[in-house]
mmCIF file of C-alpha atoms in Angstrom:
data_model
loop_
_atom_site.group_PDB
_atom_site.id
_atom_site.type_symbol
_atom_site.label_atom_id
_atom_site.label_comp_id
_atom_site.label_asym_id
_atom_site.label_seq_id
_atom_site.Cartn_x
_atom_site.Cartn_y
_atom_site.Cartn_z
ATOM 1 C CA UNK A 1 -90.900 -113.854 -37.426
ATOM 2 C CA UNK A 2 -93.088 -114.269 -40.886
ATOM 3 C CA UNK A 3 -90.184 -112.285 -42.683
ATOM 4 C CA UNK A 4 -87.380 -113.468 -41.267
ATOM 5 C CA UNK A 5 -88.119 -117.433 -42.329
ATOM 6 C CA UNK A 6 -89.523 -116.158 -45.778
ATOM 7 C CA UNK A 7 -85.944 -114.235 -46.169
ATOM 8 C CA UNK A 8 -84.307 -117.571 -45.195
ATOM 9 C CA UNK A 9 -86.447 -119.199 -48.259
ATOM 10 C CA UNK A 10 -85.076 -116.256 -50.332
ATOM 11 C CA UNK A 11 -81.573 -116.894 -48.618
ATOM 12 C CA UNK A 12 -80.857 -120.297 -49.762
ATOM 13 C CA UNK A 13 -82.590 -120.054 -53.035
ATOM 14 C CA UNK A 14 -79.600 -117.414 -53.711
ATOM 15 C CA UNK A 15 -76.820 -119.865 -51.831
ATOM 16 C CA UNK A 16 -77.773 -122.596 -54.372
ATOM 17 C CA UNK A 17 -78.597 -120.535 -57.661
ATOM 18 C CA UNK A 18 -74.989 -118.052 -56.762
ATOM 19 C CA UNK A 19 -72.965 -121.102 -56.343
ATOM 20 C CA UNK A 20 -74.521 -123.276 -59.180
ATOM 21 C CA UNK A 21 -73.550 -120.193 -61.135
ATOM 22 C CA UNK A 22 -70.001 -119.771 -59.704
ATOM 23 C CA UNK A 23 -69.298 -123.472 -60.676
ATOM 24 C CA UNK A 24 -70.562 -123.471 -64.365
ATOM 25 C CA UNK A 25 -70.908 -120.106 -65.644
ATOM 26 C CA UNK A 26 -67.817 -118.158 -65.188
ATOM 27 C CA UNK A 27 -64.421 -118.277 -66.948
ATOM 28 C CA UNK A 28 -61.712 -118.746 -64.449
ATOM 29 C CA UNK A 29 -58.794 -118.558 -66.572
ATOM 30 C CA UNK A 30 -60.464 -115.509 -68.525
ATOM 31 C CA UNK A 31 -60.624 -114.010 -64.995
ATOM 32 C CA UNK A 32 -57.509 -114.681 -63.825
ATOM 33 C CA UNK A 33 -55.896 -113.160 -67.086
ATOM 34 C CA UNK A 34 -54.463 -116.794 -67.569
ATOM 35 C CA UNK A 35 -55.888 -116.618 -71.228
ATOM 36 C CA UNK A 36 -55.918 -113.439 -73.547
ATOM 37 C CA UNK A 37 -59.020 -112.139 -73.815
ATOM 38 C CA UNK A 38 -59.105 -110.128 -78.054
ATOM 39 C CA UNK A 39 -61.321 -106.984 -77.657
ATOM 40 C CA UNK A 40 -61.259 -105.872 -81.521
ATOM 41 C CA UNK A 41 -64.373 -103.846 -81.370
ATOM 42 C CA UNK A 42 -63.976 -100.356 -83.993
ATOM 43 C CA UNK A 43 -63.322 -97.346 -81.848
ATOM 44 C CA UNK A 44 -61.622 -99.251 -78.802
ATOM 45 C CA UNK A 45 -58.436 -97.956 -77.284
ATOM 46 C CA UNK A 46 -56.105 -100.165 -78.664
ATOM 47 C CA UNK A 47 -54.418 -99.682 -75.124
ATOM 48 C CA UNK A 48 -58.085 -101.067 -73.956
ATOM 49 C CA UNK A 49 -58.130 -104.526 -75.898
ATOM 50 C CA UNK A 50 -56.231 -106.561 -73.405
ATOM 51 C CA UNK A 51 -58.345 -105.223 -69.951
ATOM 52 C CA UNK A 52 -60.463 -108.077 -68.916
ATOM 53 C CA UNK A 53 -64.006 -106.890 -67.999
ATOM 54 C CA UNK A 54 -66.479 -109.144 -66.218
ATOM 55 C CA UNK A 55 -68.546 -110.118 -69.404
ATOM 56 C CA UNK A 56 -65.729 -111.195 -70.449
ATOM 57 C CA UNK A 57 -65.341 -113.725 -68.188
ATOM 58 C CA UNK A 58 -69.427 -115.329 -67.873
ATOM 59 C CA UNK A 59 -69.791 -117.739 -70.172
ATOM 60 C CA UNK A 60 -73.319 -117.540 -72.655
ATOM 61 C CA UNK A 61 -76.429 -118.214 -71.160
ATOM 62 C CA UNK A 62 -76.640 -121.430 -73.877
ATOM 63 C CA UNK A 63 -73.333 -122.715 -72.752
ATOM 64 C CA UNK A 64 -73.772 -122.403 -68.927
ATOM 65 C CA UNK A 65 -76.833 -124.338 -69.307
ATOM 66 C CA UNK A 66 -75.586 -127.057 -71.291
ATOM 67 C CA UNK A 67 -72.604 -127.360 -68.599
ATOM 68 C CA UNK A 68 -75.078 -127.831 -66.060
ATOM 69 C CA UNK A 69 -77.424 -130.462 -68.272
ATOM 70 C CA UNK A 70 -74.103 -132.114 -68.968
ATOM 71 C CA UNK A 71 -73.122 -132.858 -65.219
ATOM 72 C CA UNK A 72 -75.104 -135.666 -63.825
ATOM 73 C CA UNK A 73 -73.637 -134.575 -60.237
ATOM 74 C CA UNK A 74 -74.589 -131.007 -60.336
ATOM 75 C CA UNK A 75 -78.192 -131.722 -61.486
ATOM 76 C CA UNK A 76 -78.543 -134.382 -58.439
ATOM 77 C CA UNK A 77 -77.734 -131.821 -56.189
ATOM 78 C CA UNK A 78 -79.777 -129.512 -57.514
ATOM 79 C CA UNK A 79 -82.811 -132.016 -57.378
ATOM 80 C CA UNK A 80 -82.217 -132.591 -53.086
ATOM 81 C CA UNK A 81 -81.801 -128.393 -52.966
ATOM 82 C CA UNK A 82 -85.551 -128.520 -54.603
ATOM 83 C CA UNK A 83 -86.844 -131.103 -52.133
ATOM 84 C CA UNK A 84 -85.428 -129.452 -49.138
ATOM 85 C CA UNK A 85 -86.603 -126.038 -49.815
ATOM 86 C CA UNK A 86 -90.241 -127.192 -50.887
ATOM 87 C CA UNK A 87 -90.070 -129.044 -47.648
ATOM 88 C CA UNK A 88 -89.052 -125.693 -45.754
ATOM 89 C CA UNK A 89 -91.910 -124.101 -48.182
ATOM 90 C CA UNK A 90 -94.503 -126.224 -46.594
ATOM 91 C CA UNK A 91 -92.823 -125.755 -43.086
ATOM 92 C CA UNK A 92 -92.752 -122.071 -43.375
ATOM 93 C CA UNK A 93 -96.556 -122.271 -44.341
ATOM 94 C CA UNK A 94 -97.754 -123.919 -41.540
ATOM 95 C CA UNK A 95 -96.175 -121.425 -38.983
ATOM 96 C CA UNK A 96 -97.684 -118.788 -40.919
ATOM 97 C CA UNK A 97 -100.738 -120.081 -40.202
ATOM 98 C CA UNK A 98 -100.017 -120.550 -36.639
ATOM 99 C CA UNK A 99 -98.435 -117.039 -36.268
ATOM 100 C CA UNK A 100 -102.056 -115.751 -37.763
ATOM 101 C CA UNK A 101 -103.543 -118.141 -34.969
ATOM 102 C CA UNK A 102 -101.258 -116.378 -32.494
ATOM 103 C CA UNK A 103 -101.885 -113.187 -33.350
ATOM 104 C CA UNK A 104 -105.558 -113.494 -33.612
ATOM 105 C CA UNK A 105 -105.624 -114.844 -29.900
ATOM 106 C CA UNK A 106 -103.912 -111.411 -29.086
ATOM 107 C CA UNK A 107 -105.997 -109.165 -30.485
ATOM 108 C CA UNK A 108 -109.757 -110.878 -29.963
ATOM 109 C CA UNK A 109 -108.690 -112.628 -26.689
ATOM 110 C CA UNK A 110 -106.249 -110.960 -24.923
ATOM 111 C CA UNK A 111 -107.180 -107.932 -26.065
ATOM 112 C CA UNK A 112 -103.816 -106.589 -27.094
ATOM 113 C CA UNK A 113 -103.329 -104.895 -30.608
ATOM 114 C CA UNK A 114 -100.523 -105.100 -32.269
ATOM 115 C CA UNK A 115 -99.185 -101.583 -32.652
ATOM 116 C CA UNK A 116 -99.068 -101.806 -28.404
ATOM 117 C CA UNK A 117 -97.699 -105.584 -27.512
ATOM 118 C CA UNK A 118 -94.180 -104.138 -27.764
ATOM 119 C CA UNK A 119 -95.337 -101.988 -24.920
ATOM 120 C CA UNK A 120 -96.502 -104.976 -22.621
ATOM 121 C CA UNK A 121 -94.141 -106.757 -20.562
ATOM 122 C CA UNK A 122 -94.478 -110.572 -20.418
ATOM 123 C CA UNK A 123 -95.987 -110.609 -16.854
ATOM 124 C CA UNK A 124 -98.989 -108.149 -18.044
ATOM 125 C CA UNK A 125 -99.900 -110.832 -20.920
ATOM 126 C CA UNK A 126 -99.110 -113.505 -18.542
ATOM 127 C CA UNK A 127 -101.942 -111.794 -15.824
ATOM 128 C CA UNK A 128 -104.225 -111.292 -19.036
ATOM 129 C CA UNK A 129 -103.983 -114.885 -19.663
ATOM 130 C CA UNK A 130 -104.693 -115.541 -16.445
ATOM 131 C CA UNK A 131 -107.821 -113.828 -15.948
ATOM 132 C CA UNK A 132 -109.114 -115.156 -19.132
ATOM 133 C CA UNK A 133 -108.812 -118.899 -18.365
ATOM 134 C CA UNK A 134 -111.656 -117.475 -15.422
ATOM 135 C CA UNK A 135 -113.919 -116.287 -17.942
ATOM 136 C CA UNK A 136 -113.944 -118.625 -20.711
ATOM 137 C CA UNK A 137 -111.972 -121.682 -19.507
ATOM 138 C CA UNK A 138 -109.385 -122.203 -21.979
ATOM 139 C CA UNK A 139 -107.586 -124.915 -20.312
ATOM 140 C CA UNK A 140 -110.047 -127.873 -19.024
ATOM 141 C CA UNK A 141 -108.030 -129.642 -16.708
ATOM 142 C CA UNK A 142 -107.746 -126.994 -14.236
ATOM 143 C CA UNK A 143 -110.563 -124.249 -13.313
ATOM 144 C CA UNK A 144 -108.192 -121.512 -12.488
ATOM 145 C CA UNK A 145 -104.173 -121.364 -13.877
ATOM 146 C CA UNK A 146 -101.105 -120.484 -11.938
ATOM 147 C CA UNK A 147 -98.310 -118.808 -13.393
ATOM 148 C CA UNK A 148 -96.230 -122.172 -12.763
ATOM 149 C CA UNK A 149 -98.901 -123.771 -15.515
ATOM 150 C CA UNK A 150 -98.404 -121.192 -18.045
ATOM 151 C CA UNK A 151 -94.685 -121.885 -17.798
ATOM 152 C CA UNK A 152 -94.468 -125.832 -17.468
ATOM 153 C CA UNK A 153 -96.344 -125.669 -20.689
ATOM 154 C CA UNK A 154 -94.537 -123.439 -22.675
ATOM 155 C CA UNK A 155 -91.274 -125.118 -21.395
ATOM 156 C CA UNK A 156 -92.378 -129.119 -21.120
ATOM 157 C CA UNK A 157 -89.703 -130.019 -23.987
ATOM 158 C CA UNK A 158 -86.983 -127.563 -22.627
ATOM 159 C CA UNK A 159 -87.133 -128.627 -18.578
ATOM 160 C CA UNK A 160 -86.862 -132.580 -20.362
ATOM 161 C CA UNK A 161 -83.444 -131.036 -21.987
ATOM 162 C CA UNK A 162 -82.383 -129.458 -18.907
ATOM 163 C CA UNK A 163 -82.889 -132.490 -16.503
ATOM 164 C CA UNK A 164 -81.738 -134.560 -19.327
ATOM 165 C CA UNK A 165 -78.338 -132.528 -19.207
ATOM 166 C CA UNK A 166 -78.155 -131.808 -15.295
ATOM 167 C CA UNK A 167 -78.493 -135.975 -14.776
ATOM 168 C CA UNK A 168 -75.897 -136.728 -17.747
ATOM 169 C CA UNK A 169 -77.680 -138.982 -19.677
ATOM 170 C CA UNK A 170 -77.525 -137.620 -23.165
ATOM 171 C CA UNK A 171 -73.869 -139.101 -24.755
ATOM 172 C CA UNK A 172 -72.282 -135.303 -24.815
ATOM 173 C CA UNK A 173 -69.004 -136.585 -23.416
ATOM 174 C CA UNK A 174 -66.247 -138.427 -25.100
ATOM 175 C CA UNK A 175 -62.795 -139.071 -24.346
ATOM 176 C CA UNK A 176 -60.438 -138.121 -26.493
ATOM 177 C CA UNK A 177 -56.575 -139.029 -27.344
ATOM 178 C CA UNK A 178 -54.563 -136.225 -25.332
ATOM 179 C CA UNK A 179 -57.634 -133.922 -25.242
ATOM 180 C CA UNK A 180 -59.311 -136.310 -22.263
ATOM 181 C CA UNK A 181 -63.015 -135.335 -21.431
ATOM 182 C CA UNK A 182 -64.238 -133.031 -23.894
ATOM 183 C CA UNK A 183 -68.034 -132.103 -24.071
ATOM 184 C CA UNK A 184 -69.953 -132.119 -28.221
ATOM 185 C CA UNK A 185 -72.824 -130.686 -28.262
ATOM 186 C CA UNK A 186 -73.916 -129.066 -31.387
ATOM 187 C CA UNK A 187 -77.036 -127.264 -32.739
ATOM 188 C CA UNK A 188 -76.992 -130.960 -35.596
ATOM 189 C CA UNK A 189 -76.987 -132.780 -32.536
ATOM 190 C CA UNK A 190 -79.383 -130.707 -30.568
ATOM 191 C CA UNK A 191 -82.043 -131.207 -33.543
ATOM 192 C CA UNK A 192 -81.600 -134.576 -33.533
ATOM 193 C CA UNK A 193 -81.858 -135.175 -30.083
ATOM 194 C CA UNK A 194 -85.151 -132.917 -29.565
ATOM 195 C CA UNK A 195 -86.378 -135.143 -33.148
ATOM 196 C CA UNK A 196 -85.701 -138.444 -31.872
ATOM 197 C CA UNK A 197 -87.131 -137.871 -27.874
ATOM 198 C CA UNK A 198 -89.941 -135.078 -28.610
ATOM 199 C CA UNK A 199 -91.903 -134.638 -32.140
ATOM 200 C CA UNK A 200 -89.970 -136.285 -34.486
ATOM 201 C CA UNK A 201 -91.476 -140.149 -35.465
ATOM 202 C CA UNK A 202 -91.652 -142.710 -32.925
ATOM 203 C CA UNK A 203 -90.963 -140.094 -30.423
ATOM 204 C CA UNK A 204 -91.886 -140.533 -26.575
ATOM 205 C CA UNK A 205 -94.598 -137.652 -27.026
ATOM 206 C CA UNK A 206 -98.213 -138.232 -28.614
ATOM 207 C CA UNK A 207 -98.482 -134.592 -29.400
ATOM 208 C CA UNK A 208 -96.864 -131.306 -28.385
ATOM 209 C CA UNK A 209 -98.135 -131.880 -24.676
ATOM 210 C CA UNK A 210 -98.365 -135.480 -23.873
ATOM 211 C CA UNK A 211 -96.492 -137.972 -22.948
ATOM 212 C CA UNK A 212 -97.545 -141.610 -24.620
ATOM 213 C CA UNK A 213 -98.881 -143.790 -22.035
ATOM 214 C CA UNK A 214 -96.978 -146.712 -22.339
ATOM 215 C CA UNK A 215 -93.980 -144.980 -21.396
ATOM 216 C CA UNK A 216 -96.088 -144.732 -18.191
ATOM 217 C CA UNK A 217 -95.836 -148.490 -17.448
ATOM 218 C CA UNK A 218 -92.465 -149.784 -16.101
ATOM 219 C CA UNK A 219 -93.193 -153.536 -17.721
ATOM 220 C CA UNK A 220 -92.854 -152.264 -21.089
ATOM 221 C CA UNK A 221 -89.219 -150.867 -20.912
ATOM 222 C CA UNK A 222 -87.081 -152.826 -22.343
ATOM 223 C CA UNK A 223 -89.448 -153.150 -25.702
ATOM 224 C CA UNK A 224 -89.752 -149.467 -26.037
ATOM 225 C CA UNK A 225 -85.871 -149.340 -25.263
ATOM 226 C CA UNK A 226 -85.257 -151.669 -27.984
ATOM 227 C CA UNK A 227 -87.555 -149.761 -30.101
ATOM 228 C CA UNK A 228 -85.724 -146.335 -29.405
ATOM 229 C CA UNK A 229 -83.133 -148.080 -30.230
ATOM 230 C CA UNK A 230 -84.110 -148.729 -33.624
ATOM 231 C CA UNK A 231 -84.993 -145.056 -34.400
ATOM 232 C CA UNK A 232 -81.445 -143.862 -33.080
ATOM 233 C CA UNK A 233 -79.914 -146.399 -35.456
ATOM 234 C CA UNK A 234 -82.533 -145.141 -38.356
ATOM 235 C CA UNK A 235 -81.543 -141.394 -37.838
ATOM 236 C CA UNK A 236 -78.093 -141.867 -37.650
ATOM 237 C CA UNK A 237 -78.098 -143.947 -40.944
ATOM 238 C CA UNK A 238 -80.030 -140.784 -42.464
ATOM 239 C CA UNK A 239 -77.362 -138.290 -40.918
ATOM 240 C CA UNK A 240 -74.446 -140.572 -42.437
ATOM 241 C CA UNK A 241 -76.397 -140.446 -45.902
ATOM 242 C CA UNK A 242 -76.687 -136.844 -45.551
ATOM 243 C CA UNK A 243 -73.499 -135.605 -43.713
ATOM 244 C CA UNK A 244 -71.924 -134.783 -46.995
ATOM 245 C CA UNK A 245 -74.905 -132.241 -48.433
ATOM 246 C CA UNK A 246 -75.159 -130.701 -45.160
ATOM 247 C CA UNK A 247 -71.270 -130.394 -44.843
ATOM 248 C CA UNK A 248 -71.168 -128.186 -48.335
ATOM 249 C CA UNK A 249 -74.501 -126.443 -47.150
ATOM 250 C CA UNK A 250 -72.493 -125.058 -44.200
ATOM 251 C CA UNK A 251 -69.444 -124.403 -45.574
ATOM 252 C CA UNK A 252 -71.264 -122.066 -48.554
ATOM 253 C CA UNK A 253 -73.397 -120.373 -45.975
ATOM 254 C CA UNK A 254 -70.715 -119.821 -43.784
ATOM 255 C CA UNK A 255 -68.331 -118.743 -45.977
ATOM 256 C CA UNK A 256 -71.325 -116.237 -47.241
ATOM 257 C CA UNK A 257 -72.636 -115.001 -44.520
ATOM 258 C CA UNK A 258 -69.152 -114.221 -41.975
ATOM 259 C CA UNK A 259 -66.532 -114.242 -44.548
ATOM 260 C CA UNK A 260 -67.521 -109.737 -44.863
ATOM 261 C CA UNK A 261 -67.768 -110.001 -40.912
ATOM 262 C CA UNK A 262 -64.279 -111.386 -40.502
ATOM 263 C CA UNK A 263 -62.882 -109.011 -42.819
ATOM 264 C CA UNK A 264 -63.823 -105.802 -41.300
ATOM 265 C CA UNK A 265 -63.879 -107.493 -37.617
ATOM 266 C CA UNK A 266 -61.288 -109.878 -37.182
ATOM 267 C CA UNK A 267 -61.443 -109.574 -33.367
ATOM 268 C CA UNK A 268 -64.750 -111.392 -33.671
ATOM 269 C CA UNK A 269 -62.720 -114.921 -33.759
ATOM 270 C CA UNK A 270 -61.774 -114.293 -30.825
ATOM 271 C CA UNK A 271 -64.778 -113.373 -28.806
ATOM 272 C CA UNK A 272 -66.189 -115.658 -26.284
ATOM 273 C CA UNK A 273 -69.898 -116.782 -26.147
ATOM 274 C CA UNK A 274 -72.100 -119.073 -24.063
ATOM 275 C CA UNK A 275 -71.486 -122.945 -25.246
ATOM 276 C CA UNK A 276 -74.914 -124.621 -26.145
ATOM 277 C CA UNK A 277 -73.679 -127.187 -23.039
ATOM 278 C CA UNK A 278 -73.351 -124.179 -20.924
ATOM 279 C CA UNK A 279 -76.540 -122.620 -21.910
ATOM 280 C CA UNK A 280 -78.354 -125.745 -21.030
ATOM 281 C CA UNK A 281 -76.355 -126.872 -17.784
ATOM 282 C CA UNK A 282 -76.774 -123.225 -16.468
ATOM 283 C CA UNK A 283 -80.537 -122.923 -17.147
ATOM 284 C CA UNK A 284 -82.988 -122.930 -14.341
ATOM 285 C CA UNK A 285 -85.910 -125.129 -14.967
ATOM 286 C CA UNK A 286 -88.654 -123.027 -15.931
ATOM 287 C CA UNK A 287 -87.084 -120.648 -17.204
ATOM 288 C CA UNK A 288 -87.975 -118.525 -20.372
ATOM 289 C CA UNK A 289 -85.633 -117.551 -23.158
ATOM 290 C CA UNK A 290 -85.904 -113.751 -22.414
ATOM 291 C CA UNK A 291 -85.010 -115.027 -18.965
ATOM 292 C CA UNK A 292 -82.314 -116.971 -19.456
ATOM 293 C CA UNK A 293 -80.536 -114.249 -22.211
ATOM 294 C CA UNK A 294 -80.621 -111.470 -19.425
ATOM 295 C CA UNK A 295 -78.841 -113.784 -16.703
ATOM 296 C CA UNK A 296 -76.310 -114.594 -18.789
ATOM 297 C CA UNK A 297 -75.582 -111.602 -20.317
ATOM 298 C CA UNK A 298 -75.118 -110.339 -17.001
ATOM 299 C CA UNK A 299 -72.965 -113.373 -16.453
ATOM 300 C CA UNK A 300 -70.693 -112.260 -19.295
ATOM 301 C CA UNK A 301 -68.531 -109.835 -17.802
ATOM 302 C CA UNK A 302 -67.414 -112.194 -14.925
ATOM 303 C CA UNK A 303 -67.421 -115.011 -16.747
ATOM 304 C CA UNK A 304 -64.742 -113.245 -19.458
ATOM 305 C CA UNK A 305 -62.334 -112.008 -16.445
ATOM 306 C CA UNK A 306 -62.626 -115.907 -14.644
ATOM 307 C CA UNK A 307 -61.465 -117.565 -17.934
ATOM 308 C CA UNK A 308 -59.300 -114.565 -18.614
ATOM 309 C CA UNK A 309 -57.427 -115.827 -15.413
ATOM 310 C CA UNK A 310 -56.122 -119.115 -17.111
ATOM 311 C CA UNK A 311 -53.510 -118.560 -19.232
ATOM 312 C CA UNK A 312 -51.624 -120.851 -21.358
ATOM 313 C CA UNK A 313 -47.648 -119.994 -20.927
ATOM 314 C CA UNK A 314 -47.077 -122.135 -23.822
ATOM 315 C CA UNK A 315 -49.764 -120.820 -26.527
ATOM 316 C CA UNK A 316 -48.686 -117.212 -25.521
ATOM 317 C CA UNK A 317 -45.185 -117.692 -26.670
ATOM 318 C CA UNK A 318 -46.344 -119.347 -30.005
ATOM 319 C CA UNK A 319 -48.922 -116.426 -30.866
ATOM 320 C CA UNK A 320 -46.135 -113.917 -29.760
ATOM 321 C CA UNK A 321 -43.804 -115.097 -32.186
ATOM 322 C CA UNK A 322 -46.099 -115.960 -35.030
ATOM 323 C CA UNK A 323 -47.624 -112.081 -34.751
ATOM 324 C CA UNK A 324 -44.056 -110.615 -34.430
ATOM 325 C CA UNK A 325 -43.065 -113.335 -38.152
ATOM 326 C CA UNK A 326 -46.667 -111.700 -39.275
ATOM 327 C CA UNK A 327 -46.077 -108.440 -38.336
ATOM 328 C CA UNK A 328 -42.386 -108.153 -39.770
ATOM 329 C CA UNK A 329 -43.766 -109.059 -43.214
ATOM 330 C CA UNK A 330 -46.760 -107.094 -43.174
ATOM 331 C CA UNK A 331 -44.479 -104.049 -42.188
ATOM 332 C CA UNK A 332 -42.340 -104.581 -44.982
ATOM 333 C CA UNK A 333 -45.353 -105.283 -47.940
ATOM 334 C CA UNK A 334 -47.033 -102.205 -46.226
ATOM 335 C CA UNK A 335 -43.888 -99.973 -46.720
ATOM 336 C CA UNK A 336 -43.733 -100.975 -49.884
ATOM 337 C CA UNK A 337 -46.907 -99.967 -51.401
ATOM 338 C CA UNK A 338 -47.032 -96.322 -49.759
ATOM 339 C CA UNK A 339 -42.884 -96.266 -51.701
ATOM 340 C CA UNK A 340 -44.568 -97.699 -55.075
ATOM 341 C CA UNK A 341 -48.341 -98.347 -55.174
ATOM 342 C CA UNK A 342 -47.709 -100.767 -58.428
ATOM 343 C CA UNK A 343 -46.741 -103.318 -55.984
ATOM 344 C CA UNK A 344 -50.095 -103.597 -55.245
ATOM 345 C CA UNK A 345 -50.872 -104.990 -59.025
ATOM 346 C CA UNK A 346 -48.533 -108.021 -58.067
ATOM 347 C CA UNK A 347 -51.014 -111.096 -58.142
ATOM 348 C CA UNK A 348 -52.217 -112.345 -54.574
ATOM 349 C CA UNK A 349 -50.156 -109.332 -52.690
ATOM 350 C CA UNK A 350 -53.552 -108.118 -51.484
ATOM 351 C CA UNK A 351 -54.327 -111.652 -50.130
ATOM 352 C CA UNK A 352 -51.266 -111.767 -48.335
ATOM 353 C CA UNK A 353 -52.128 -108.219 -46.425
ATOM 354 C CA UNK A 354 -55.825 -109.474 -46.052
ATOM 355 C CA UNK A 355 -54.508 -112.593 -43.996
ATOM 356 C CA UNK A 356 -51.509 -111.458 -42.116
ATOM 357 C CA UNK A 357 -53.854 -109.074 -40.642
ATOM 358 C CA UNK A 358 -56.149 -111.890 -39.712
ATOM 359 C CA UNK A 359 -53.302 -113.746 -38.416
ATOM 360 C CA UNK A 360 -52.056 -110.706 -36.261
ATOM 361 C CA UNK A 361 -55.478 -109.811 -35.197
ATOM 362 C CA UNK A 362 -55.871 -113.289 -33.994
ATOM 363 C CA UNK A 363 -52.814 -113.886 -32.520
ATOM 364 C CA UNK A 364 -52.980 -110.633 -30.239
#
């Protein structure tokens, strides 16, 4: 867990520094052979003076820095990447801390070491727990705890989420034009929800555990509705303000991180996966993550053959004929570069195979 967020530190530091460099360091129309490129070094090939190597095409360390001083809009974005990853800097050290905490507890309380916990099932540490709240009394509300405590604790936030969902009354439907009822629920939204009901501020929660008492008394609802009010409006102004940095933020990490994936697995598009609606609409209250993952993978292969069943006549005609339009030309390019294999110097011709295999894969 300790490596994986310090790796996500190390993984945005390279999104931003990689595309900052992409932007104002390299030489497109060096690249792209659009301008000649004079080698006249003594000794060269002659027949070697016109290849473009990659030098060739990064611009001096002097120059790329003075594009970057030079635009005001790069150096702004540059200046919120800095405050968001110190801010995930200080986030990352807290859990740190609170993994040593946890892992402390395991060793000196529980008595598990480390080399061995991935040799204990949950319901052994669960009965270890158990038999320590006897001895030293952890918890001091209740003398003894019940599995059904260990549980409603770990899950308060995610049985509020659940209920929440089962009683509709979070806004994840809207009606649509032509589309009719369709159900938006993303992980931004999740996040926002879970900030602006559970720990974010001017949430319903005093801490991690408890609920604030004055949501307790029925005679002040409609202030604290008005003042919920006020913090949707103030987070949604804040998502507005920011929709545009986290827009390019997903689009660079997407394209960096599933661009190789598509490429060598374009059959991935089309794989199904639990919705993050479904995974909440489907989950039992109190119900642990490890526990909810195993029912619905075993859900998966049902699941796959029931929506398997509804077909669309229409879309199957449309992806028939745009494979067998795909197909034709990719037969013909293909026959082509086994005849001649120069073809395959002709600009963009290796694009062209790259995404009419997409397109077939897809389509079939």
């Amino acid at each position: 867990m300790m490596l994986s967020e310090f790796f996500e530190l190390i993984q945005f530091l390279f999104v931003v520094t990689f595309t900052t460099f992409l932007v104002n360091c390299v030489e497109y129309d060096v690249l792209f052979a659009n301008r000649a490129v004079n080698h006249t070094g003594q000794g060269q090939n002659p027949s070697e003076r016109s290849k473009v190597t990659l030098p060739d095409a990064i611009l001096p360390s002097q120059q790329c820095k003075q594009r970057i001083q030079e635009n005001s809009w790069i150096i702004f974005l540059l200046i919120m990447a800095a405050i968001f990853w110190i801010y995930r800097l200080v986030k990352v050290f807290c859990n740190v801390l609170s993994y040593w905490e946890i892992r402390q507890f395991y060793i000196k309380a529980l008595k598990i070491k480390m080399d061995e916990l991935c040799n204990f099932t949950w319901q052994e540490v669960q009965d270890r727990l158990i038999s320590l709240q006897r001895e030293q009394q952890m918890c001091i509300h209740k003398k003894e705890l019940t599995e059904l405590d260990i549980y409603h604790r770990i899950l308060r936030f995610k049985n509020y989420m659940v209920a929440m969902i089962n009683k509709s009354l979070l806004p994840v439907h809207l009606q649509l034009p032509l589309l009719g009822n369709v159900v938006f629920l993303t992980q931004g939204l999740k996040y926002n929800f879970e900030l602006i009901l559970f720990w974010g501020p001017g949430s319903l929660f005093q801490n991690k555990w408890n609920l604030h008492p004055k949501y307790k008394r029925s005679g002040n609802r409609l202030e604290l509705a008005q003042k919920l009010s006020r913090v949707i409006l103030l987070i949604g102004l804040a998502n507005l303000l920011l929709c545009p940095f986290i827009l390019v933020w997903q689009v660079l990490y997407a394209f960096f991180s599933y661009t190789e994936v598509i490429r060598r697995e374009p059959g991935s598009l089309g794989a199904r996966r639990w919705s993050l609606f479904g995974r909440l609409y489907l989950r039992h209250f109190n119900e642990l993550n490890h526990e909810l993952h195993g029912r619905l993978g075993r859900g998966y292969k049902p699941t796959s053959k029931y929506m398997n069943s509804f077909t669309s006549p229409l879309l199957t005609v449309l992806a028939k004929n745009v494979a067998f339009f795909s197909g034709s030309v990719l037969a013909v390019l293909i026959a082509l570069t086994v005849y001649d294999e120069d073809v395959l110097t002709v600009q963009h011709i290796l694009t062209v195979i790259t995404v009419l295999g997409v397109v077939i894969t897809i389509t079939r």
